[in-house]
Amino acid sequence: MQFDVFTLFPEMFPPYLDMSILKRAQENGLIEVNLHNIRDWATDKHHVTDDTPYGGGGGMVMKPEPIFAAIEDRLGAPPDCPVVLLTPQGRKFSQKIAIELAANKRIALLCGRYEGVDERVRQHLVTDEISIGDYVLTGGELPALILIDALSRLIPGVLGDPGGPVDDSHASGLLEYPHYTRPPEFRGMKVPEMLLSGDHRKIARWRRQQALLRTIQRRPDMLEKFELTEEDKKYLSNLDALEAATDQE
Ligand code: ADE
């Protein structure tokens, strides 16, 4: 998958992308990240990319000309792939949206700065707008990195373990079960006996129950949309009964 990032701060990307899994994914040709500095397409002497807003008010707005020029120069006019603007006004990013976007061979990410981009960019160049949550950052660079990370790990071969993305919290619709590794006892805290048993069927059932328990405790909203098996329902109704009994004590 190819990512084309359009930003005023391309230097922000390599420190994160050139490490660990994403570094290997690039070396293996599974992902390619091309960084484009919008400033390079500003034609005036000082390479200005922002200006004051019409109508007054505070802050600066990113000018349309260098953004159109950069994206059309790199991707054609009109661009031949989705152009995603990172903005707190976009649709809220989720695992579902990550899966949807990862189906593209190529994707352009446009990082807004200051008060945002000129509205004509939004209306006539951008094809999708994504927010990473209901809070405001200083720019779209961290959100773009988050998108690149979440999409890349869905590409076959990027993660060593092919089961990884299937069991992930959110991928299955449940939060993931708890993980333990050696030692079996640390400062008196023990690994649940079940995981040391070697009985894989029982371990799978325990993990499923732990995932259900975590989800109901932390994200009951997720369970509302989740299709429970008969065994899940039995487990949850036993939990209810147990809770009712403890309440009465
Ligand atoms: N730019 C600033 N804040 C943002 C957010 N929450 N999501 C995406 N882009 C942003």
PDB file of C-alpha atoms and ligand atoms in Angstrom:
ATOM      1  CA  MET A   1       0.000   0.000   0.000  1.00  0.00           C
ATOM      2  CA  GLN A   2       1.234   3.453  -0.861  1.00  0.00           C
ATOM      3  CA  PHE A   3       0.683   6.492   1.363  1.00  0.00           C
ATOM      4  CA  ASP A   4       1.272  10.004   0.015  1.00  0.00           C
ATOM      5  CA  VAL A   5       1.427  12.483   2.877  1.00  0.00           C
ATOM      6  CA  PHE A   6       1.009  16.202   2.200  1.00  0.00           C
ATOM      7  CA  THR A   7       2.222  18.265   5.124  1.00  0.00           C
ATOM      8  CA  LEU A   8       4.125  21.399   6.151  1.00  0.00           C
ATOM      9  CA  PHE A   9       6.209  19.266   8.543  1.00  0.00           C
ATOM     10  CA  PRO A  10       7.508  16.149   6.754  1.00  0.00           C
ATOM     11  CA  GLU A  11      10.358  15.856   9.328  1.00  0.00           C
ATOM     12  CA  MET A  12       7.804  14.712  11.903  1.00  0.00           C
ATOM     13  CA  PHE A  13       7.260  11.370  10.145  1.00  0.00           C
ATOM     14  CA  PRO A  14      10.564   9.433   9.855  1.00  0.00           C
ATOM     15  CA  PRO A  15      11.236   9.214  13.624  1.00  0.00           C
ATOM     16  CA  TYR A  16       8.094   7.110  13.956  1.00  0.00           C
ATOM     17  CA  LEU A  17       7.978   5.353  10.585  1.00  0.00           C
ATOM     18  CA  ASP A  18      11.616   4.265  10.554  1.00  0.00           C
ATOM     19  CA  MET A  19      11.317   2.009  13.583  1.00  0.00           C
ATOM     20  CA  SER A  20      10.188  -1.503  14.320  1.00  0.00           C
ATOM     21  CA  ILE A  21       7.295  -3.035  12.366  1.00  0.00           C
ATOM     22  CA  LEU A  22       6.674  -0.105  10.027  1.00  0.00           C
ATOM     23  CA  LYS A  23      10.354   0.105   9.177  1.00  0.00           C
ATOM     24  CA  ARG A  24      10.386  -3.596   8.262  1.00  0.00           C
ATOM     25  CA  ALA A  25       7.158  -3.219   6.275  1.00  0.00           C
ATOM     26  CA  GLN A  26       8.817  -0.493   4.187  1.00  0.00           C
ATOM     27  CA  GLU A  27      12.006  -2.501   3.731  1.00  0.00           C
ATOM     28  CA  ASN A  28       9.925  -5.480   2.557  1.00  0.00           C
ATOM     29  CA  GLY A  29       8.000  -3.335   0.068  1.00  0.00           C
ATOM     30  CA  LEU A  30       4.660  -3.943   1.813  1.00  0.00           C
ATOM     31  CA  ILE A  31       4.105  -0.237   2.420  1.00  0.00           C
ATOM     32  CA  GLU A  32       5.608   2.869   0.897  1.00  0.00           C
ATOM     33  CA  VAL A  33       5.300   6.315   2.485  1.00  0.00           C
ATOM     34  CA  ASN A  34       6.037   9.330   0.280  1.00  0.00           C
ATOM     35  CA  LEU A  35       6.340  12.622   2.141  1.00  0.00           C
ATOM     36  CA  HIS A  36       5.552  15.836   0.288  1.00  0.00           C
ATOM     37  CA  ASN A  37       6.216  19.275   1.726  1.00  0.00           C
ATOM     38  CA  ILE A  38       3.351  21.534   0.626  1.00  0.00           C
ATOM     39  CA  ARG A  39       5.710  24.496   0.934  1.00  0.00           C
ATOM     40  CA  ASP A  40       7.639  23.212  -2.120  1.00  0.00           C
ATOM     41  CA  TRP A  41       4.598  24.058  -4.277  1.00  0.00           C
ATOM     42  CA  ALA A  42       4.220  27.659  -3.015  1.00  0.00           C
ATOM     43  CA  THR A  43       5.323  29.865  -5.922  1.00  0.00           C
ATOM     44  CA  ASP A  44       5.948  33.218  -4.221  1.00  0.00           C
ATOM     45  CA  LYS A  45       9.377  34.354  -3.047  1.00  0.00           C
ATOM     46  CA  HIS A  46       8.818  33.405   0.613  1.00  0.00           C
ATOM     47  CA  HIS A  47       6.951  30.147  -0.071  1.00  0.00           C
ATOM     48  CA  VAL A  48       3.942  31.296   1.916  1.00  0.00           C
ATOM     49  CA  THR A  49       1.348  28.570   2.570  1.00  0.00           C
ATOM     50  CA  ASP A  50      -1.086  30.357   4.896  1.00  0.00           C
ATOM     51  CA  ASP A  51      -3.012  33.614   5.051  1.00  0.00           C
ATOM     52  CA  THR A  52      -5.468  35.497   7.266  1.00  0.00           C
ATOM     53  CA  PRO A  53      -9.136  34.460   7.053  1.00  0.00           C
ATOM     54  CA  TYR A  54     -11.607  36.496   4.983  1.00  0.00           C
ATOM     55  CA  GLY A  55     -14.121  38.063   7.326  1.00  0.00           C
ATOM     56  CA  GLY A  56     -11.565  38.482  10.085  1.00  0.00           C
ATOM     57  CA  GLY A  57     -11.126  36.514  13.270  1.00  0.00           C
ATOM     58  CA  GLY A  58      -8.050  34.909  14.715  1.00  0.00           C
ATOM     59  CA  GLY A  59      -5.639  32.374  13.298  1.00  0.00           C
ATOM     60  CA  MET A  60      -4.431  31.536   9.820  1.00  0.00           C
ATOM     61  CA  VAL A  61      -5.880  29.426   7.029  1.00  0.00           C
ATOM     62  CA  MET A  62      -3.906  27.152   4.701  1.00  0.00           C
ATOM     63  CA  LYS A  63      -4.006  28.628   1.197  1.00  0.00           C
ATOM     64  CA  PRO A  64      -5.602  26.540  -1.562  1.00  0.00           C
ATOM     65  CA  GLU A  65      -3.051  27.020  -4.398  1.00  0.00           C
ATOM     66  CA  PRO A  66      -0.042  25.120  -2.983  1.00  0.00           C
ATOM     67  CA  ILE A  67      -2.272  22.285  -1.724  1.00  0.00           C
ATOM     68  CA  PHE A  68      -4.008  21.813  -5.115  1.00  0.00           C
ATOM     69  CA  ALA A  69      -0.663  22.122  -6.926  1.00  0.00           C
ATOM     70  CA  ALA A  70       1.083  19.570  -4.675  1.00  0.00           C
ATOM     71  CA  ILE A  71      -1.674  16.962  -4.789  1.00  0.00           C
ATOM     72  CA  GLU A  72      -2.427  17.322  -8.505  1.00  0.00           C
ATOM     73  CA  ASP A  73       1.263  17.260  -9.366  1.00  0.00           C
ATOM     74  CA  ARG A  74       1.804  14.017  -7.436  1.00  0.00           C
ATOM     75  CA  LEU A  75      -1.519  12.265  -7.985  1.00  0.00           C
ATOM     76  CA  GLY A  76      -2.986  13.736 -11.168  1.00  0.00           C
ATOM     77  CA  ALA A  77      -6.013  15.979 -11.703  1.00  0.00           C
ATOM     78  CA  PRO A  78      -8.366  14.729 -10.480  1.00  0.00           C
ATOM     79  CA  PRO A  79      -6.290  12.506  -8.155  1.00  0.00           C
ATOM     80  CA  ASP A  80      -6.574   8.782  -8.877  1.00  0.00           C
ATOM     81  CA  CYS A  81      -6.903   7.749  -5.213  1.00  0.00           C
ATOM     82  CA  PRO A  82      -8.812   8.864  -2.099  1.00  0.00           C
ATOM     83  CA  VAL A  83      -7.627  12.168  -0.650  1.00  0.00           C
ATOM     84  CA  VAL A  84      -8.169  12.107   3.099  1.00  0.00           C
ATOM     85  CA  LEU A  85      -8.066  15.304   5.128  1.00  0.00           C
ATOM     86  CA  LEU A  86      -7.181  14.864   8.802  1.00  0.00           C
ATOM     87  CA  THR A  87      -9.457  17.198  10.733  1.00  0.00           C
ATOM     88  CA  PRO A  88     -11.423  17.185  13.996  1.00  0.00           C
ATOM     89  CA  GLN A  89     -14.526  17.685  11.804  1.00  0.00           C
ATOM     90  CA  GLY A  90     -14.134  14.338  10.016  1.00  0.00           C
ATOM     91  CA  ARG A  91     -15.852  10.993  10.606  1.00  0.00           C
ATOM     92  CA  LYS A  92     -14.504   9.403  13.738  1.00  0.00           C
ATOM     93  CA  PHE A  93     -11.728   6.881  13.056  1.00  0.00           C
ATOM     94  CA  SER A  94     -12.375   3.291  14.101  1.00  0.00           C
ATOM     95  CA  GLN A  95     -11.153  -0.219  13.320  1.00  0.00           C
ATOM     96  CA  LYS A  96     -14.039  -0.505  10.836  1.00  0.00           C
ATOM     97  CA  ILE A  97     -12.844   2.588   8.959  1.00  0.00           C
ATOM     98  CA  ALA A  98      -9.260   1.285   9.096  1.00  0.00           C
ATOM     99  CA  ILE A  99     -10.390  -1.926   7.358  1.00  0.00           C
ATOM    100  CA  GLU A 100     -12.355   0.085   4.792  1.00  0.00           C
ATOM    101  CA  LEU A 101      -9.411   2.387   3.974  1.00  0.00           C
ATOM    102  CA  ALA A 102      -6.867  -0.460   3.921  1.00  0.00           C
ATOM    103  CA  ALA A 103      -8.643  -1.838   0.840  1.00  0.00           C
ATOM    104  CA  ASN A 104      -7.049   0.984  -1.213  1.00  0.00           C
ATOM    105  CA  LYS A 105      -3.758   0.421  -3.022  1.00  0.00           C
ATOM    106  CA  ARG A 106      -2.900   4.076  -2.606  1.00  0.00           C
ATOM    107  CA  ILE A 107      -4.177   6.824  -0.333  1.00  0.00           C
ATOM    108  CA  ALA A 108      -3.298  10.511   0.077  1.00  0.00           C
ATOM    109  CA  LEU A 109      -3.266  12.064   3.540  1.00  0.00           C
ATOM    110  CA  LEU A 110      -3.542  15.821   3.849  1.00  0.00           C
ATOM    111  CA  CYS A 111      -2.466  17.263   7.189  1.00  0.00           C
ATOM    112  CA  GLY A 112      -4.223  20.459   8.194  1.00  0.00           C
ATOM    113  CA  ARG A 113      -2.509  23.043  10.396  1.00  0.00           C
ATOM    114  CA  TYR A 114      -3.569  26.326  12.012  1.00  0.00           C
ATOM    115  CA  GLU A 115      -7.306  26.943  11.738  1.00  0.00           C
ATOM    116  CA  GLY A 116      -7.515  24.447   8.875  1.00  0.00           C
ATOM    117  CA  VAL A 117      -7.572  24.463   5.083  1.00  0.00           C
ATOM    118  CA  ASP A 118      -9.431  26.832   2.753  1.00  0.00           C
ATOM    119  CA  GLU A 119     -12.952  25.470   2.288  1.00  0.00           C
ATOM    120  CA  ARG A 120     -12.402  25.027  -1.493  1.00  0.00           C
ATOM    121  CA  VAL A 121      -9.820  22.326  -0.730  1.00  0.00           C
ATOM    122  CA  ARG A 122     -12.400  20.480   1.329  1.00  0.00           C
ATOM    123  CA  GLN A 123     -15.097  20.813  -1.307  1.00  0.00           C
ATOM    124  CA  HIS A 124     -13.192  20.183  -4.531  1.00  0.00           C
ATOM    125  CA  LEU A 125     -10.089  18.142  -3.735  1.00  0.00           C
ATOM    126  CA  VAL A 126     -10.640  16.149  -0.560  1.00  0.00           C
ATOM    127  CA  THR A 127     -12.740  12.974  -0.876  1.00  0.00           C
ATOM    128  CA  ASP A 128     -12.878  11.921   2.790  1.00  0.00           C
ATOM    129  CA  GLU A 129     -12.343  13.587   6.173  1.00  0.00           C
ATOM    130  CA  ILE A 130     -11.178  11.691   9.248  1.00  0.00           C
ATOM    131  CA  SER A 131     -10.946  12.717  12.906  1.00  0.00           C
ATOM    132  CA  ILE A 132      -9.059  10.545  15.389  1.00  0.00           C
ATOM    133  CA  GLY A 133     -11.273  11.650  18.285  1.00  0.00           C
ATOM    134  CA  ASP A 134     -13.164  14.481  19.895  1.00  0.00           C
ATOM    135  CA  TYR A 135     -10.202  16.654  20.843  1.00  0.00           C
ATOM    136  CA  VAL A 136      -8.152  19.193  18.941  1.00  0.00           C
ATOM    137  CA  LEU A 137      -4.460  18.757  18.141  1.00  0.00           C
ATOM    138  CA  THR A 138      -2.047  21.311  16.683  1.00  0.00           C
ATOM    139  CA  GLY A 139      -2.160  19.597  13.284  1.00  0.00           C
ATOM    140  CA  GLY A 140      -3.024  16.519  11.266  1.00  0.00           C
ATOM    141  CA  GLU A 141       0.466  14.963  11.391  1.00  0.00           C
ATOM    142  CA  LEU A 142      -0.078  12.708  14.427  1.00  0.00           C
ATOM    143  CA  PRO A 143      -3.516  11.667  13.114  1.00  0.00           C
ATOM    144  CA  ALA A 144      -1.895  10.800   9.746  1.00  0.00           C
ATOM    145  CA  LEU A 145       0.689   8.649  11.528  1.00  0.00           C
ATOM    146  CA  ILE A 146      -2.098   6.932  13.427  1.00  0.00           C
ATOM    147  CA  LEU A 147      -3.880   6.139  10.166  1.00  0.00           C
ATOM    148  CA  ILE A 148      -0.706   4.840   8.536  1.00  0.00           C
ATOM    149  CA  ASP A 149      -0.040   2.632  11.556  1.00  0.00           C
ATOM    150  CA  ALA A 150      -3.568   1.240  11.867  1.00  0.00           C
ATOM    151  CA  LEU A 151      -3.882   0.544   8.115  1.00  0.00           C
ATOM    152  CA  SER A 152      -0.399  -0.904   7.682  1.00  0.00           C
ATOM    153  CA  ARG A 153      -0.827  -3.583  10.325  1.00  0.00           C
ATOM    154  CA  LEU A 154      -3.891  -4.852   8.434  1.00  0.00           C
ATOM    155  CA  ILE A 155      -1.830  -5.533   5.303  1.00  0.00           C
ATOM    156  CA  PRO A 156      -0.976  -9.238   5.022  1.00  0.00           C
ATOM    157  CA  GLY A 157       2.649  -9.868   5.963  1.00  0.00           C
ATOM    158  CA  VAL A 158       3.181  -6.669   7.974  1.00  0.00           C
ATOM    159  CA  LEU A 159       2.616  -8.382  11.334  1.00  0.00           C
ATOM    160  CA  GLY A 160       4.622 -11.536  11.962  1.00  0.00           C
ATOM    161  CA  ASP A 161       1.607 -13.334  13.433  1.00  0.00           C
ATOM    162  CA  PRO A 162      -1.193 -13.727  10.849  1.00  0.00           C
ATOM    163  CA  GLY A 163      -3.777 -14.231  13.689  1.00  0.00           C
ATOM    164  CA  GLY A 164      -2.788 -10.880  15.209  1.00  0.00           C
ATOM    165  CA  PRO A 165      -5.267  -8.522  13.579  1.00  0.00           C
ATOM    166  CA  VAL A 166      -8.145 -11.028  13.917  1.00  0.00           C
ATOM    167  CA  ASP A 167      -8.008 -11.290  17.720  1.00  0.00           C
ATOM    168  CA  ASP A 168      -7.248  -7.610  18.306  1.00  0.00           C
ATOM    169  CA  SER A 169      -9.408  -5.535  20.568  1.00  0.00           C
ATOM    170  CA  HIS A 170     -12.101  -3.992  18.329  1.00  0.00           C
ATOM    171  CA  ALA A 171     -11.428  -6.276  15.329  1.00  0.00           C
ATOM    172  CA  SER A 172     -13.696  -9.022  16.639  1.00  0.00           C
ATOM    173  CA  GLY A 173     -16.202  -6.618  18.206  1.00  0.00           C
ATOM    174  CA  LEU A 174     -14.946  -7.541  21.699  1.00  0.00           C
ATOM    175  CA  LEU A 175     -12.050  -6.160  23.709  1.00  0.00           C
ATOM    176  CA  GLU A 176      -9.169  -8.586  23.869  1.00  0.00           C
ATOM    177  CA  TYR A 177      -8.646 -11.052  26.765  1.00  0.00           C
ATOM    178  CA  PRO A 178      -5.752 -10.428  29.210  1.00  0.00           C
ATOM    179  CA  HIS A 179      -2.244 -11.588  28.277  1.00  0.00           C
ATOM    180  CA  TYR A 180       0.457 -13.066  30.498  1.00  0.00           C
ATOM    181  CA  THR A 181       4.012 -14.225  29.928  1.00  0.00           C
ATOM    182  CA  ARG A 182       6.754 -15.706  32.140  1.00  0.00           C
ATOM    183  CA  PRO A 183       7.411 -15.769  35.061  1.00  0.00           C
ATOM    184  CA  PRO A 184       4.422 -17.753  36.390  1.00  0.00           C
ATOM    185  CA  GLU A 185       4.689 -15.822  39.660  1.00  0.00           C
ATOM    186  CA  PHE A 186       5.979 -12.258  40.072  1.00  0.00           C
ATOM    187  CA  ARG A 187       5.979 -10.496  43.475  1.00  0.00           C
ATOM    188  CA  GLY A 188       3.333 -12.931  44.628  1.00  0.00           C
ATOM    189  CA  MET A 189       1.088 -12.199  41.599  1.00  0.00           C
ATOM    190  CA  LYS A 190       0.235 -15.434  39.837  1.00  0.00           C
ATOM    191  CA  VAL A 191      -0.642 -16.199  36.226  1.00  0.00           C
ATOM    192  CA  PRO A 192      -4.147 -17.751  36.136  1.00  0.00           C
ATOM    193  CA  GLU A 193      -3.798 -21.527  36.597  1.00  0.00           C
ATOM    194  CA  MET A 194      -5.929 -22.140  33.498  1.00  0.00           C
ATOM    195  CA  LEU A 195      -3.256 -20.728  31.172  1.00  0.00           C
ATOM    196  CA  LEU A 196      -0.633 -23.124  32.535  1.00  0.00           C
ATOM    197  CA  SER A 197      -2.880 -26.165  32.027  1.00  0.00           C
ATOM    198  CA  GLY A 198      -1.978 -26.810  28.382  1.00  0.00           C
ATOM    199  CA  ASP A 199      -5.654 -27.608  27.647  1.00  0.00           C
ATOM    200  CA  HIS A 200      -6.179 -25.485  24.529  1.00  0.00           C
ATOM    201  CA  ARG A 201      -9.946 -25.913  24.341  1.00  0.00           C
ATOM    202  CA  LYS A 202     -10.381 -24.784  27.927  1.00  0.00           C
ATOM    203  CA  ILE A 203      -7.943 -21.906  27.377  1.00  0.00           C
ATOM    204  CA  ALA A 204      -9.899 -20.744  24.313  1.00  0.00           C
ATOM    205  CA  ARG A 205     -13.127 -20.794  26.361  1.00  0.00           C
ATOM    206  CA  TRP A 206     -11.494 -18.907  29.246  1.00  0.00           C
ATOM    207  CA  ARG A 207     -10.187 -16.270  26.830  1.00  0.00           C
ATOM    208  CA  ARG A 208     -13.597 -15.846  25.250  1.00  0.00           C
ATOM    209  CA  GLN A 209     -15.158 -15.387  28.685  1.00  0.00           C
ATOM    210  CA  GLN A 210     -12.475 -12.907  29.728  1.00  0.00           C
ATOM    211  CA  ALA A 211     -13.040 -10.932  26.514  1.00  0.00           C
ATOM    212  CA  LEU A 212     -16.779 -10.834  27.249  1.00  0.00           C
ATOM    213  CA  LEU A 213     -16.144  -9.796  30.847  1.00  0.00           C
ATOM    214  CA  ARG A 214     -13.735  -7.000  29.853  1.00  0.00           C
ATOM    215  CA  THR A 215     -16.101  -5.711  27.214  1.00  0.00           C
ATOM    216  CA  ILE A 216     -19.130  -5.669  29.520  1.00  0.00           C
ATOM    217  CA  GLN A 217     -17.111  -3.932  32.249  1.00  0.00           C
ATOM    218  CA  ARG A 218     -15.333  -1.349  30.098  1.00  0.00           C
ATOM    219  CA  ARG A 219     -17.319  -0.948  26.885  1.00  0.00           C
ATOM    220  CA  PRO A 220     -20.912  -2.151  27.341  1.00  0.00           C
ATOM    221  CA  ASP A 221     -21.808  -0.114  24.219  1.00  0.00           C
ATOM    222  CA  MET A 222     -19.765  -2.574  22.132  1.00  0.00           C
ATOM    223  CA  LEU A 223     -21.697  -5.585  23.435  1.00  0.00           C
ATOM    224  CA  GLU A 224     -24.980  -4.055  22.295  1.00  0.00           C
ATOM    225  CA  LYS A 225     -23.858  -4.445  18.679  1.00  0.00           C
ATOM    226  CA  PHE A 226     -22.194  -7.827  19.157  1.00  0.00           C
ATOM    227  CA  GLU A 227     -23.775 -11.109  18.116  1.00  0.00           C
ATOM    228  CA  LEU A 228     -23.499 -13.410  21.132  1.00  0.00           C
ATOM    229  CA  THR A 229     -23.325 -17.203  20.769  1.00  0.00           C
ATOM    230  CA  GLU A 230     -25.558 -19.399  22.950  1.00  0.00           C
ATOM    231  CA  GLU A 231     -22.526 -20.200  25.095  1.00  0.00           C
ATOM    232  CA  ASP A 232     -21.751 -16.464  25.501  1.00  0.00           C
ATOM    233  CA  LYS A 233     -25.323 -15.839  26.627  1.00  0.00           C
ATOM    234  CA  LYS A 234     -25.115 -18.652  29.156  1.00  0.00           C
ATOM    235  CA  TYR A 235     -21.870 -17.253  30.543  1.00  0.00           C
ATOM    236  CA  LEU A 236     -23.271 -13.733  30.819  1.00  0.00           C
ATOM    237  CA  SER A 237     -26.494 -14.843  32.483  1.00  0.00           C
ATOM    238  CA  ASN A 238     -24.421 -16.825  35.032  1.00  0.00           C
ATOM    239  CA  LEU A 239     -22.483 -13.613  35.655  1.00  0.00           C
ATOM    240  CA  ASP A 240     -25.753 -11.747  36.238  1.00  0.00           C
ATOM    241  CA  ALA A 241     -26.919 -14.416  38.658  1.00  0.00           C
ATOM    242  CA  LEU A 242     -23.605 -14.272  40.499  1.00  0.00           C
ATOM    243  CA  GLU A 243     -23.814 -10.486  40.751  1.00  0.00           C
ATOM    244  CA  ALA A 244     -27.383 -10.628  42.038  1.00  0.00           C
ATOM    245  CA  ALA A 245     -26.311 -13.171  44.684  1.00  0.00           C
ATOM    246  CA  THR A 246     -23.339 -11.046  45.819  1.00  0.00           C
ATOM    247  CA  ASP A 247     -25.563  -7.929  45.977  1.00  0.00           C
ATOM    248  CA  GLN A 248     -27.839  -9.761  48.436  1.00  0.00           C
ATOM    249  CA  GLU A 249     -25.022 -10.797  50.762  1.00  0.00           C
TER     250      GLU A 249
HETATM  251  N1  ADE B   1      -6.267  17.853  13.540  1.00  0.00           N
HETATM  252  C1  ADE B   1      -6.410  18.456  14.736  1.00  0.00           C
HETATM  253  N2  ADE B   1      -7.104  17.695  15.586  1.00  0.00           N
HETATM  254  C2  ADE B   1      -7.436  16.548  14.908  1.00  0.00           C
HETATM  255  C3  ADE B   1      -8.165  15.376  15.233  1.00  0.00           C
HETATM  256  N3  ADE B   1      -8.723  15.198  16.432  1.00  0.00           N
HETATM  257  N4  ADE B   1      -8.299  14.435  14.288  1.00  0.00           N
HETATM  258  C4  ADE B   1      -7.754  14.604  13.062  1.00  0.00           C
HETATM  259  N5  ADE B   1      -7.068  15.689  12.703  1.00  0.00           N
HETATM  260  C5  ADE B   1      -6.906  16.662  13.606  1.00  0.00           C
END
